[in-house]
Coordinates of C-alpha atoms in Angstrom, one line a residue:
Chain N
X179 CA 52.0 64.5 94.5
X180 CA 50.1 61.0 94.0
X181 CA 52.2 59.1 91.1
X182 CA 50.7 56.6 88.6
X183 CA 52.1 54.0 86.8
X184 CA 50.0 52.9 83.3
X185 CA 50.6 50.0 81.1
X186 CA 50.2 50.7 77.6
X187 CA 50.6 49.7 74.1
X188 CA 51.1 51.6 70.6
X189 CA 51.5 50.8 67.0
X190 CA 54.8 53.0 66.4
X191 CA 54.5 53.2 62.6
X192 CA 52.9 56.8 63.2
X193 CA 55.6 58.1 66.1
X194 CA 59.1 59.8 65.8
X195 CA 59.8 57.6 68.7
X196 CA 58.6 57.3 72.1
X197 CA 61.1 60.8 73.2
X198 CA 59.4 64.4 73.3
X199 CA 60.6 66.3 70.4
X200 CA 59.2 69.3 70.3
X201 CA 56.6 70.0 66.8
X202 CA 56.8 65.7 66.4
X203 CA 54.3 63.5 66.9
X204 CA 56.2 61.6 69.9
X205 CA 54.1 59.2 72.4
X206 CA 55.9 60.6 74.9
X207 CA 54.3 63.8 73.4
X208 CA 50.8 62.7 73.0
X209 CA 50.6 61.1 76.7
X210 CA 51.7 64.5 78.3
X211 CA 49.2 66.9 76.2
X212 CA 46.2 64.1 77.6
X213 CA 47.5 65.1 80.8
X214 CA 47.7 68.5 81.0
X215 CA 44.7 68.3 79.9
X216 CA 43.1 66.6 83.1
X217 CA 44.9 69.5 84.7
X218 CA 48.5 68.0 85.4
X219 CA 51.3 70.7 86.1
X220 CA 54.1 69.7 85.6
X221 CA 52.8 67.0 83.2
X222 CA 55.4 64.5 82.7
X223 CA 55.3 61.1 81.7
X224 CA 58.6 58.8 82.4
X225 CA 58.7 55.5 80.4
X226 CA 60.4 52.5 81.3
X227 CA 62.9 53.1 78.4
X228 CA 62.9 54.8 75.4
X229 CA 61.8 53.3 71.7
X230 CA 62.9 54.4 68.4
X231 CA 60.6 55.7 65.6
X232 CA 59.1 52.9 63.9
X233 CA 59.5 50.7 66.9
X234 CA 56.1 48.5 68.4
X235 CA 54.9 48.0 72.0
X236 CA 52.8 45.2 73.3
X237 CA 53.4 46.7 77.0
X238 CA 55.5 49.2 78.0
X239 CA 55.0 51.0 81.0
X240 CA 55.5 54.8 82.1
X241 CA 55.0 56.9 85.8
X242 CA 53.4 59.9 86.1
X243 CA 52.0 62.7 88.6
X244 CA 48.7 63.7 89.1
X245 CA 46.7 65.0 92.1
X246 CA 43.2 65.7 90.3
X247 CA 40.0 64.0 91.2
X248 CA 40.2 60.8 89.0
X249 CA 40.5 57.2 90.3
X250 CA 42.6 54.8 88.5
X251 CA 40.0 53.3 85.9
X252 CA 38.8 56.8 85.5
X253 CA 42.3 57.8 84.3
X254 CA 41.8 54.7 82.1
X255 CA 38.7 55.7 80.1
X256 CA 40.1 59.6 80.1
X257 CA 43.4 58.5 78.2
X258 CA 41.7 56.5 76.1
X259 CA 38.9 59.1 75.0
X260 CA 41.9 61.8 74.2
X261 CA 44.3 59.6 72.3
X262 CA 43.9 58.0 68.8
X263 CA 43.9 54.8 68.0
X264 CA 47.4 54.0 67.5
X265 CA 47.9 54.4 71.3
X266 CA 46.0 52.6 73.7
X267 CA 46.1 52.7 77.4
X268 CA 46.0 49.7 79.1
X269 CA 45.7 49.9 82.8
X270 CA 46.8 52.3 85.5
X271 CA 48.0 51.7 89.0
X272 CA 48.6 53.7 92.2
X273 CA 52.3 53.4 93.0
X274 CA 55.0 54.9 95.9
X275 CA 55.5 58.4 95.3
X276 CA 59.3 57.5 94.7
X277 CA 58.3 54.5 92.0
X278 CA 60.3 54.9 89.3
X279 CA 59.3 53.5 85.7
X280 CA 62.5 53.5 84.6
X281 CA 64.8 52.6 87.3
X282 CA 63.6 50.1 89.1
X283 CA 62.6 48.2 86.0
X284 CA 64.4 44.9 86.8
X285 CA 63.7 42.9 83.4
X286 CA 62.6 43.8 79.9
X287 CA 61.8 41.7 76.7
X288 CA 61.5 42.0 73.0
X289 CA 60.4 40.2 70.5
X290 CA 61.6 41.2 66.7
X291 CA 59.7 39.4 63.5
X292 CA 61.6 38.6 60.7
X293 CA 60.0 38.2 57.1
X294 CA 61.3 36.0 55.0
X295 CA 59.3 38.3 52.2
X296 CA 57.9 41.8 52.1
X297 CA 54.6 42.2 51.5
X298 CA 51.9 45.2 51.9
X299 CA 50.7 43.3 55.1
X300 CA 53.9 43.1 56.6
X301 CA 56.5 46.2 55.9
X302 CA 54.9 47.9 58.6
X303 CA 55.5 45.2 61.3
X304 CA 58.2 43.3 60.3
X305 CA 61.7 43.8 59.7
X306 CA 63.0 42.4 56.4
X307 CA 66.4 42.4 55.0
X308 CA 67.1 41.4 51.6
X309 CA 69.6 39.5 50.0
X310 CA 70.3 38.0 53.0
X311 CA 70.1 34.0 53.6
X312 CA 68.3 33.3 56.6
X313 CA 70.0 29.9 58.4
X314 CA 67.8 29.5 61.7
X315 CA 70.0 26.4 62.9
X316 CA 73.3 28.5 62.6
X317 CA 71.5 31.5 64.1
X318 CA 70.3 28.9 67.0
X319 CA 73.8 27.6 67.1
X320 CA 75.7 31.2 67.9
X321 CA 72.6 32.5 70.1
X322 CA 74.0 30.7 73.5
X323 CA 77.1 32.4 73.1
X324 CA 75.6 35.7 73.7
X325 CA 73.5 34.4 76.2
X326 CA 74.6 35.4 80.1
X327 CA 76.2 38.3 81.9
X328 CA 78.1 40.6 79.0
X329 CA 79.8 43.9 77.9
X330 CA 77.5 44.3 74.6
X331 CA 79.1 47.8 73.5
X332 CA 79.8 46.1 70.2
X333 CA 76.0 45.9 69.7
X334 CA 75.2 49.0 71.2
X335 CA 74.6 52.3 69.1
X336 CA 77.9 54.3 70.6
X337 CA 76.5 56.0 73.4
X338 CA 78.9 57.9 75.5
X339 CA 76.0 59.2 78.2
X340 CA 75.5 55.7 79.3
X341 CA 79.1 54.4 80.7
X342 CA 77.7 51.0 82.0
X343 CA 77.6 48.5 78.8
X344 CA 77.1 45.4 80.9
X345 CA 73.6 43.6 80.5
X346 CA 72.6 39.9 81.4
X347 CA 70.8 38.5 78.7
X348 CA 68.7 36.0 80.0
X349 CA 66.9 34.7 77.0
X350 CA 67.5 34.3 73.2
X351 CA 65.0 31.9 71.3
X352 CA 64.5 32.0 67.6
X353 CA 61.3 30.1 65.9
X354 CA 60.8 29.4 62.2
X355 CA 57.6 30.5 61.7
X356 CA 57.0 30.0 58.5
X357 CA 56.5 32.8 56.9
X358 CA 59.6 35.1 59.3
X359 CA 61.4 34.2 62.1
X360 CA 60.1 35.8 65.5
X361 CA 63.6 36.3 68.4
X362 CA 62.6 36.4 71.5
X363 CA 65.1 38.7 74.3
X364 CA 65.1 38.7 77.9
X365 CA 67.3 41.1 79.9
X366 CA 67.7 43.0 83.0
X367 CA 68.4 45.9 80.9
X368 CA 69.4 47.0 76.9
X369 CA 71.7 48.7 74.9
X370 CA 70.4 51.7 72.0
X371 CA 70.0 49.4 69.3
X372 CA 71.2 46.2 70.7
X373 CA 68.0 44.2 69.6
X374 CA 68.3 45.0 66.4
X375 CA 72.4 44.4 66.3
X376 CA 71.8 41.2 67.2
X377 CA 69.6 40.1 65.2
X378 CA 70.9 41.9 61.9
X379 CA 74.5 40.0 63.3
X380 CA 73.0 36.7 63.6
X381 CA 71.5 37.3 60.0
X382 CA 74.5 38.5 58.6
X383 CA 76.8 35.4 60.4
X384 CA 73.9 32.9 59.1
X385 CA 74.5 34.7 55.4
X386 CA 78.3 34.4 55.4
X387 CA 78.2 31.3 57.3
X388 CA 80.9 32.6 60.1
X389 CA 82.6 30.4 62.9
X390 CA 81.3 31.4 66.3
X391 CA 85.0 32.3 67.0
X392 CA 84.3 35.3 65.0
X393 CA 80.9 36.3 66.9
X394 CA 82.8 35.4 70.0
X395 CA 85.9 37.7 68.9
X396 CA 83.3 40.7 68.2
X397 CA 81.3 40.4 71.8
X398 CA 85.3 40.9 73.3
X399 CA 86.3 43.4 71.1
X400 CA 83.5 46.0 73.0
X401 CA 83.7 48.4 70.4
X402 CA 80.8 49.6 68.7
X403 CA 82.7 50.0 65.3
X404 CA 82.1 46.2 64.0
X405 CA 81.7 46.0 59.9
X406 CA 80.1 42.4 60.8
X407 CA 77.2 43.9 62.9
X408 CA 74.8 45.0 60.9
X409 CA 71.4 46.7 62.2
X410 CA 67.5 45.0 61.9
X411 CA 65.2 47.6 60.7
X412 CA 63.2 49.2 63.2
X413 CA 59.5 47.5 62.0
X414 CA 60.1 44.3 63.3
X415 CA 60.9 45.5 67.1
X416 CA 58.2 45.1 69.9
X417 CA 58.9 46.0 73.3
X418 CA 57.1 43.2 75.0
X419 CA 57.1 43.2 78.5
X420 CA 58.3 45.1 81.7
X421 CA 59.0 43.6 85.3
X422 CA 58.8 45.3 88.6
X423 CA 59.8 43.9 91.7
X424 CA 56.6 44.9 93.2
X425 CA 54.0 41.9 92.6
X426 CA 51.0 43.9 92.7
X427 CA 52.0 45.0 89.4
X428 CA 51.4 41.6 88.0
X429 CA 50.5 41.6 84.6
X430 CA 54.0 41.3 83.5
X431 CA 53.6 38.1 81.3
X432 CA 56.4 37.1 78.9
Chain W
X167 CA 46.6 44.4 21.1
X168 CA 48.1 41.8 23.7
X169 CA 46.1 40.9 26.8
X170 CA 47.7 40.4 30.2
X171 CA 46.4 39.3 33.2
X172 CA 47.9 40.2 37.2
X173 CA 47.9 39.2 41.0
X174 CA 48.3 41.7 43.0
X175 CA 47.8 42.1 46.7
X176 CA 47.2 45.2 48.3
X177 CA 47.0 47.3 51.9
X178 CA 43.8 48.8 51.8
X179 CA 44.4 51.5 54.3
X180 CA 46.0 54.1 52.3
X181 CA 43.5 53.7 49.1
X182 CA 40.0 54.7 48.5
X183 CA 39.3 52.0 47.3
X184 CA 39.9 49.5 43.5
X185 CA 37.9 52.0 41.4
X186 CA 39.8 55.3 39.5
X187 CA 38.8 58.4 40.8
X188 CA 40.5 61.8 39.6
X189 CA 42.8 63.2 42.2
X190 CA 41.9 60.2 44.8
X191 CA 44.6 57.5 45.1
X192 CA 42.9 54.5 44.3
X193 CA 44.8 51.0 43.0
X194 CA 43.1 51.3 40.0
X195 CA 45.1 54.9 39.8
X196 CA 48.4 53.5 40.6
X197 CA 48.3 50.4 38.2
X198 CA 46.9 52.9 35.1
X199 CA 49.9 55.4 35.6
X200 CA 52.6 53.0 36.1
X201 CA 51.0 51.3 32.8
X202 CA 51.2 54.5 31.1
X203 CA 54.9 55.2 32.5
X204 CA 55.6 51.7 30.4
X205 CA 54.5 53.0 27.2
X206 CA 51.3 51.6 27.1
X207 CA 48.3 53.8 25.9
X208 CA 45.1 53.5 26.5
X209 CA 46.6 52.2 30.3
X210 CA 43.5 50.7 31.7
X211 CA 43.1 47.7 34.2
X212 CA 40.3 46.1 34.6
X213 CA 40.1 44.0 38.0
X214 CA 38.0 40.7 38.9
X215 CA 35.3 43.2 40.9
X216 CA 35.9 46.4 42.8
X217 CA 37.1 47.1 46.6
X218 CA 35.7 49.5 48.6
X219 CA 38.0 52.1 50.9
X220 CA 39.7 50.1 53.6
X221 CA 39.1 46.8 52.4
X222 CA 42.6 44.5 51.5
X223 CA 42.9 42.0 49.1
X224 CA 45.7 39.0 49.5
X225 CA 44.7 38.2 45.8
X226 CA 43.4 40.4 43.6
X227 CA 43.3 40.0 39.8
X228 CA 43.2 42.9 36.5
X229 CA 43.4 41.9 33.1
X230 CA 45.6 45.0 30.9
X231 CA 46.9 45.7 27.4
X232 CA 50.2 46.4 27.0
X233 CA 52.4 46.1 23.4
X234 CA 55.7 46.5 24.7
X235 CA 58.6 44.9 24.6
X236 CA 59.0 43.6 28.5
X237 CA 57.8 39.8 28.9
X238 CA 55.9 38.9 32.2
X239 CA 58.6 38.7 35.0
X240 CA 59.7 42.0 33.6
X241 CA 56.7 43.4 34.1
X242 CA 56.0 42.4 37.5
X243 CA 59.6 43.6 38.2
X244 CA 58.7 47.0 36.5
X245 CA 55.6 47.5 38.5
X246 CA 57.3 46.8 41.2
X247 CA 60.1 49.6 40.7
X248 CA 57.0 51.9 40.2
X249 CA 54.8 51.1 42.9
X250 CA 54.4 52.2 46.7
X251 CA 55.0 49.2 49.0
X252 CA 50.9 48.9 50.1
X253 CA 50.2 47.3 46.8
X254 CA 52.5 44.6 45.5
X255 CA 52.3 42.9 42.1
X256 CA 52.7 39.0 42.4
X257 CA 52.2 37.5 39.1
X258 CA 51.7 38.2 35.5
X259 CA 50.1 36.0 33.0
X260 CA 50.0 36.6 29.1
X261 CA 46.1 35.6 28.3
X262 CA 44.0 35.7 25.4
X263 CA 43.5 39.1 23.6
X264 CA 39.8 38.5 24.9
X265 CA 40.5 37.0 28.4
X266 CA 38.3 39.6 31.2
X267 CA 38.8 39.5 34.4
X268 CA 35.4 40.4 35.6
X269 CA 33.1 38.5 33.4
X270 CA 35.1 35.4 33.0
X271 CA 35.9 34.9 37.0
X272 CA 33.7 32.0 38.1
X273 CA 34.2 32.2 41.7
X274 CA 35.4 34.3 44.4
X275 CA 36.4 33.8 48.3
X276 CA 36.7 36.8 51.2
X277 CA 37.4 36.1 54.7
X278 CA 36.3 39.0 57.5
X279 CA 38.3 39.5 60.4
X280 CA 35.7 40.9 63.3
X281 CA 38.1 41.4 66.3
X282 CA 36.8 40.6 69.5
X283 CA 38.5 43.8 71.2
X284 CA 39.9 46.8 69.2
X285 CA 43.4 47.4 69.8
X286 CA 46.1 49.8 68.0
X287 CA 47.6 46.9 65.9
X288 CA 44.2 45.3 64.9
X289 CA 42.5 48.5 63.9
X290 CA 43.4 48.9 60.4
X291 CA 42.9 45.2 60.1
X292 CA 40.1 43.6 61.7
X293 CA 36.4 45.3 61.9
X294 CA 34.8 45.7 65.6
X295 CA 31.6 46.3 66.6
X296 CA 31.5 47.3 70.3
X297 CA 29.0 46.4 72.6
X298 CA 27.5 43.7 70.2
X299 CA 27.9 40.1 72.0
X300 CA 29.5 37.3 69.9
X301 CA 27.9 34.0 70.4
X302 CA 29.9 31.7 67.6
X303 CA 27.4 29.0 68.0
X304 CA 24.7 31.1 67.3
X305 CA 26.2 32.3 63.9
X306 CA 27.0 29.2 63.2
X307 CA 23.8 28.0 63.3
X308 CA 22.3 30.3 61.1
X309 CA 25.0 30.2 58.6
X310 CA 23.3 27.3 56.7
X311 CA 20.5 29.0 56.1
X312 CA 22.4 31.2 53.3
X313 CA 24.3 28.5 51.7
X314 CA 23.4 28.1 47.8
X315 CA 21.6 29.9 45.3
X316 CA 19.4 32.5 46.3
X317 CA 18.3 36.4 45.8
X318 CA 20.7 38.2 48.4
X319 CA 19.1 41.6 47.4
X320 CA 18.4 42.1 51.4
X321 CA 22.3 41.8 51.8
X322 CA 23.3 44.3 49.1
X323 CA 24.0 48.2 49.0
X324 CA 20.8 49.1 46.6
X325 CA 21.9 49.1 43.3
X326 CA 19.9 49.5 40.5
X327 CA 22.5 49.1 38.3
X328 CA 22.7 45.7 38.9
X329 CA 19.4 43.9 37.6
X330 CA 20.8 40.6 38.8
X331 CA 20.8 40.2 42.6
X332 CA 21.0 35.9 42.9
X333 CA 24.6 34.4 44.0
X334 CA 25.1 31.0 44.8
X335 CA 27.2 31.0 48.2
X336 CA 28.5 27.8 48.3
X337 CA 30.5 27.8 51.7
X338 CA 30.3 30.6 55.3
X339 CA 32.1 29.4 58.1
X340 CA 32.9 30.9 60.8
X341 CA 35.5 30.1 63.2
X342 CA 36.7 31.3 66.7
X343 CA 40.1 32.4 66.6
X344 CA 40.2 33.6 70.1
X345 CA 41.2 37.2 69.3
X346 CA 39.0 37.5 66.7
X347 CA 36.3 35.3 64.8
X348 CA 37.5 34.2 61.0
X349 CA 34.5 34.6 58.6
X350 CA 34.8 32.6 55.3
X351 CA 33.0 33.2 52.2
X352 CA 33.4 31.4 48.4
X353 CA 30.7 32.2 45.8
X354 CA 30.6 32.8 41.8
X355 CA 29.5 36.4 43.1
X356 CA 29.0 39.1 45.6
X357 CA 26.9 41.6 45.7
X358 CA 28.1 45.4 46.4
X359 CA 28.6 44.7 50.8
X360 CA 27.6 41.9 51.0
X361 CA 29.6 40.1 52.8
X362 CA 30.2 43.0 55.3
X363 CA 26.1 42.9 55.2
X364 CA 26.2 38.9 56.3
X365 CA 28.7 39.7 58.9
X366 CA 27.1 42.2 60.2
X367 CA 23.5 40.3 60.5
X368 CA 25.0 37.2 61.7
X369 CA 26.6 39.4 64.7
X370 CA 23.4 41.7 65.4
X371 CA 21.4 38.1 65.5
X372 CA 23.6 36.5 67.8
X373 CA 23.6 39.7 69.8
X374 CA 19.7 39.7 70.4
X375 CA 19.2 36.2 70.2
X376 CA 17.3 36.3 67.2
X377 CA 15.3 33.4 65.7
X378 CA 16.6 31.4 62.6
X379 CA 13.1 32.0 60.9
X380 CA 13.6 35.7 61.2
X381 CA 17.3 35.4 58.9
X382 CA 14.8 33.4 56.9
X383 CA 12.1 36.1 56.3
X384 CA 14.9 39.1 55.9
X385 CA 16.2 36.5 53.1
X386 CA 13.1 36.0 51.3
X387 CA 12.2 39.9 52.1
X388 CA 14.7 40.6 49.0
X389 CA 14.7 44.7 49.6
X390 CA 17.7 46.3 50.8
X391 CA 16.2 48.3 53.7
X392 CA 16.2 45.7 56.7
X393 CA 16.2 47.0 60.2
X394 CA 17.8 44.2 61.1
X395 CA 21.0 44.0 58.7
X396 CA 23.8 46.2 60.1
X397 CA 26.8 46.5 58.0
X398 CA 30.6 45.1 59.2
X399 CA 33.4 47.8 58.9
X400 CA 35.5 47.5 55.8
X401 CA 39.0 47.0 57.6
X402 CA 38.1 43.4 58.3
X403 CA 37.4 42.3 54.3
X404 CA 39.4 40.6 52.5
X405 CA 39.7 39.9 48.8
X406 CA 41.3 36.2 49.2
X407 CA 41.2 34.9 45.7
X408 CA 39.5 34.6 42.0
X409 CA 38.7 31.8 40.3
X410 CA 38.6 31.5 36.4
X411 CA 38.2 28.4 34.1
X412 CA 41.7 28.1 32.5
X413 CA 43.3 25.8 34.6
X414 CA 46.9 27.3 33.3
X415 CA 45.9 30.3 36.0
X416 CA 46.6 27.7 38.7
X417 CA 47.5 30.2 42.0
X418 CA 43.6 30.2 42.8
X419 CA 44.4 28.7 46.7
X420 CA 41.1 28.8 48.8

């Protein structure tokens, strides 16, 4: 069957998630009833990975199958007429049958906003922890360390279906913005969680003013059970971007 | 019985609106009950001028009596504790027994966000109107025409309530943002829409390349029914700030 690969971005405050659940409003969910209702059987729709409830996309990407009569932009403007607001299809592209959204994904990146203050403007779209002193030159100070080819199971939500803990994080910026701090990450893959571990560890070593020795120590240690990783709240997460090897699909643009 | 006055900022999305309506959840609504959870009774809040459903204000202000024993942090604390996170007291003032917040406030400001494509994190926030062209220079041109003190009855929801229908506008700008133009208004008024009303004009002129002597006759027209004057969606207003004469209520920050 002809598969599809669409670019698209949601406002999560509204989803359990991106996973089908079943009686949930999932986007996973939403996408699949539009296409069973062009007429898709099986209709099945495989995202480039998974985001948690709460969690933002600017661009994430999922495959699908269809064989019905509608061209690529036509698939476009039948999405979009079928979904609400908060999801928004971006574009759509004909791909190899045996694309895969998912695996052959060779880069991802995040960004996660921290406020410095809550407000009604931002709880929705920024993380915010308080109580916590926010140091961005000691957070820019540990960030190389985590920077290149790792085991990150002490930053990962334990996860015993996924054996392989081993990422290469490529990028790690962190910009005072004034009113929050926006992280920017770069990877060839990520962890459950590990985003938001790192950013709620970097927060939490800036608060207690740690030695890198101790961040060092807790990468080695590869054991999700850390009482110094704390986790960033789920607002502040936006999955950014999406590489393929494939340059037709060239809109990747972090 | 001693007078208080408040800043508040509030999400507009999940309210219909300033004004108290039975059984609707209005920020008028949520101030009066948490008031009367502190004791005080009559609770009533009176603010600067009302917001209609959707629209957000970064700084509102209501005047309240209240005869309890808390002092003005605790009370912003208080309401705090007692309020939903889309609404978010910032300040409280002890004023004179007499102080109002309507009839003493000698200047507001809005801005209007008018997005230049709707997406599913601007939505809630900007206003859109598809398939209107946005030519900046255009507006900008016209803009002068509505600086200072005239009759804006042709830019206001018909109200008969309201005998008075002359403002002085004493600044509109507009400014590209590339996303989204930036309307700015400051005035010791506004009439019921009427900003929303300008916007709206200023866009549907630019979109068919309307003359400025045309704005001019709608202006001098002074009658609410105008072909020609579309109104902006509320999602892009903002309240912005109040000004009133006692210098000691020194956040005013346009």
């Amino acid at each position: 069957m002809p598969r599809f690969l669409m670019k698209l971005m949601y406002d999560g405050t509204a989803f359990h998630g991106w996973q089908f659940q079943p009686g949930q409003r999932t986007v996973q969910n939403e996408l699949e009833k539009a296409l069973r209702h062009f007429g898709a059987n099986p209709a099945l729709v495989i995202a480039s990975g998974r985001t948690d409830a709460g969690v933002h996309a600017l661009e994430q990407y999922a495959h699908f199958d269809y064989a019905g009569s509608m061209n690529e932009e036509q698939l476009v403007l039948a999405f979009r007429s079928l979904l609400d607001e908060d999801v928004r299809v971006l574009r759509v592209w004909r791909v190899a049958d045996d694309f895969h959204a998912r695996f052959l994904a060779c880069e991802r990146c995040y960004k996660y906003l921290l406020a410095k203050g809550k407000n009604p403007f931002n709880r929705l779209y920024m993380g915010f922890l308080a109580h916590y002193r926010l140091d961005v030159d000691t957070m820019q100070e540990l960030a190389p360390l985590l920077i290149g080819c790792h085991d990150f199971s002490s930053f990962s939500k334990d996860n015993p279906a996924v054996p392989n803990h081993v990422c290469t994080l490529k990028e790690l910026t962190i910009q005072d913005r004034s009113d929050y701090l926006e992280f920017w990450f770069r990877a060839d893959r990520f962890l459950h969680h590990m985003v938001r571990r790192i950013v709620g560890t970097l927060v939490n070593f800036s608060h207690l003013e740690l030695p890198a020795e101790e961040l060092q120590r807790i990468l080695e240690d590869r054991n999700a059970r850390q009482t110094l990783v704390i986790t960033a709240p789920p607002q502040g997460l936006y999955l950014c971007g999406v590489k393929y090897p494939d340059p037709a699909l060239d809109d990747y643009c972090p």
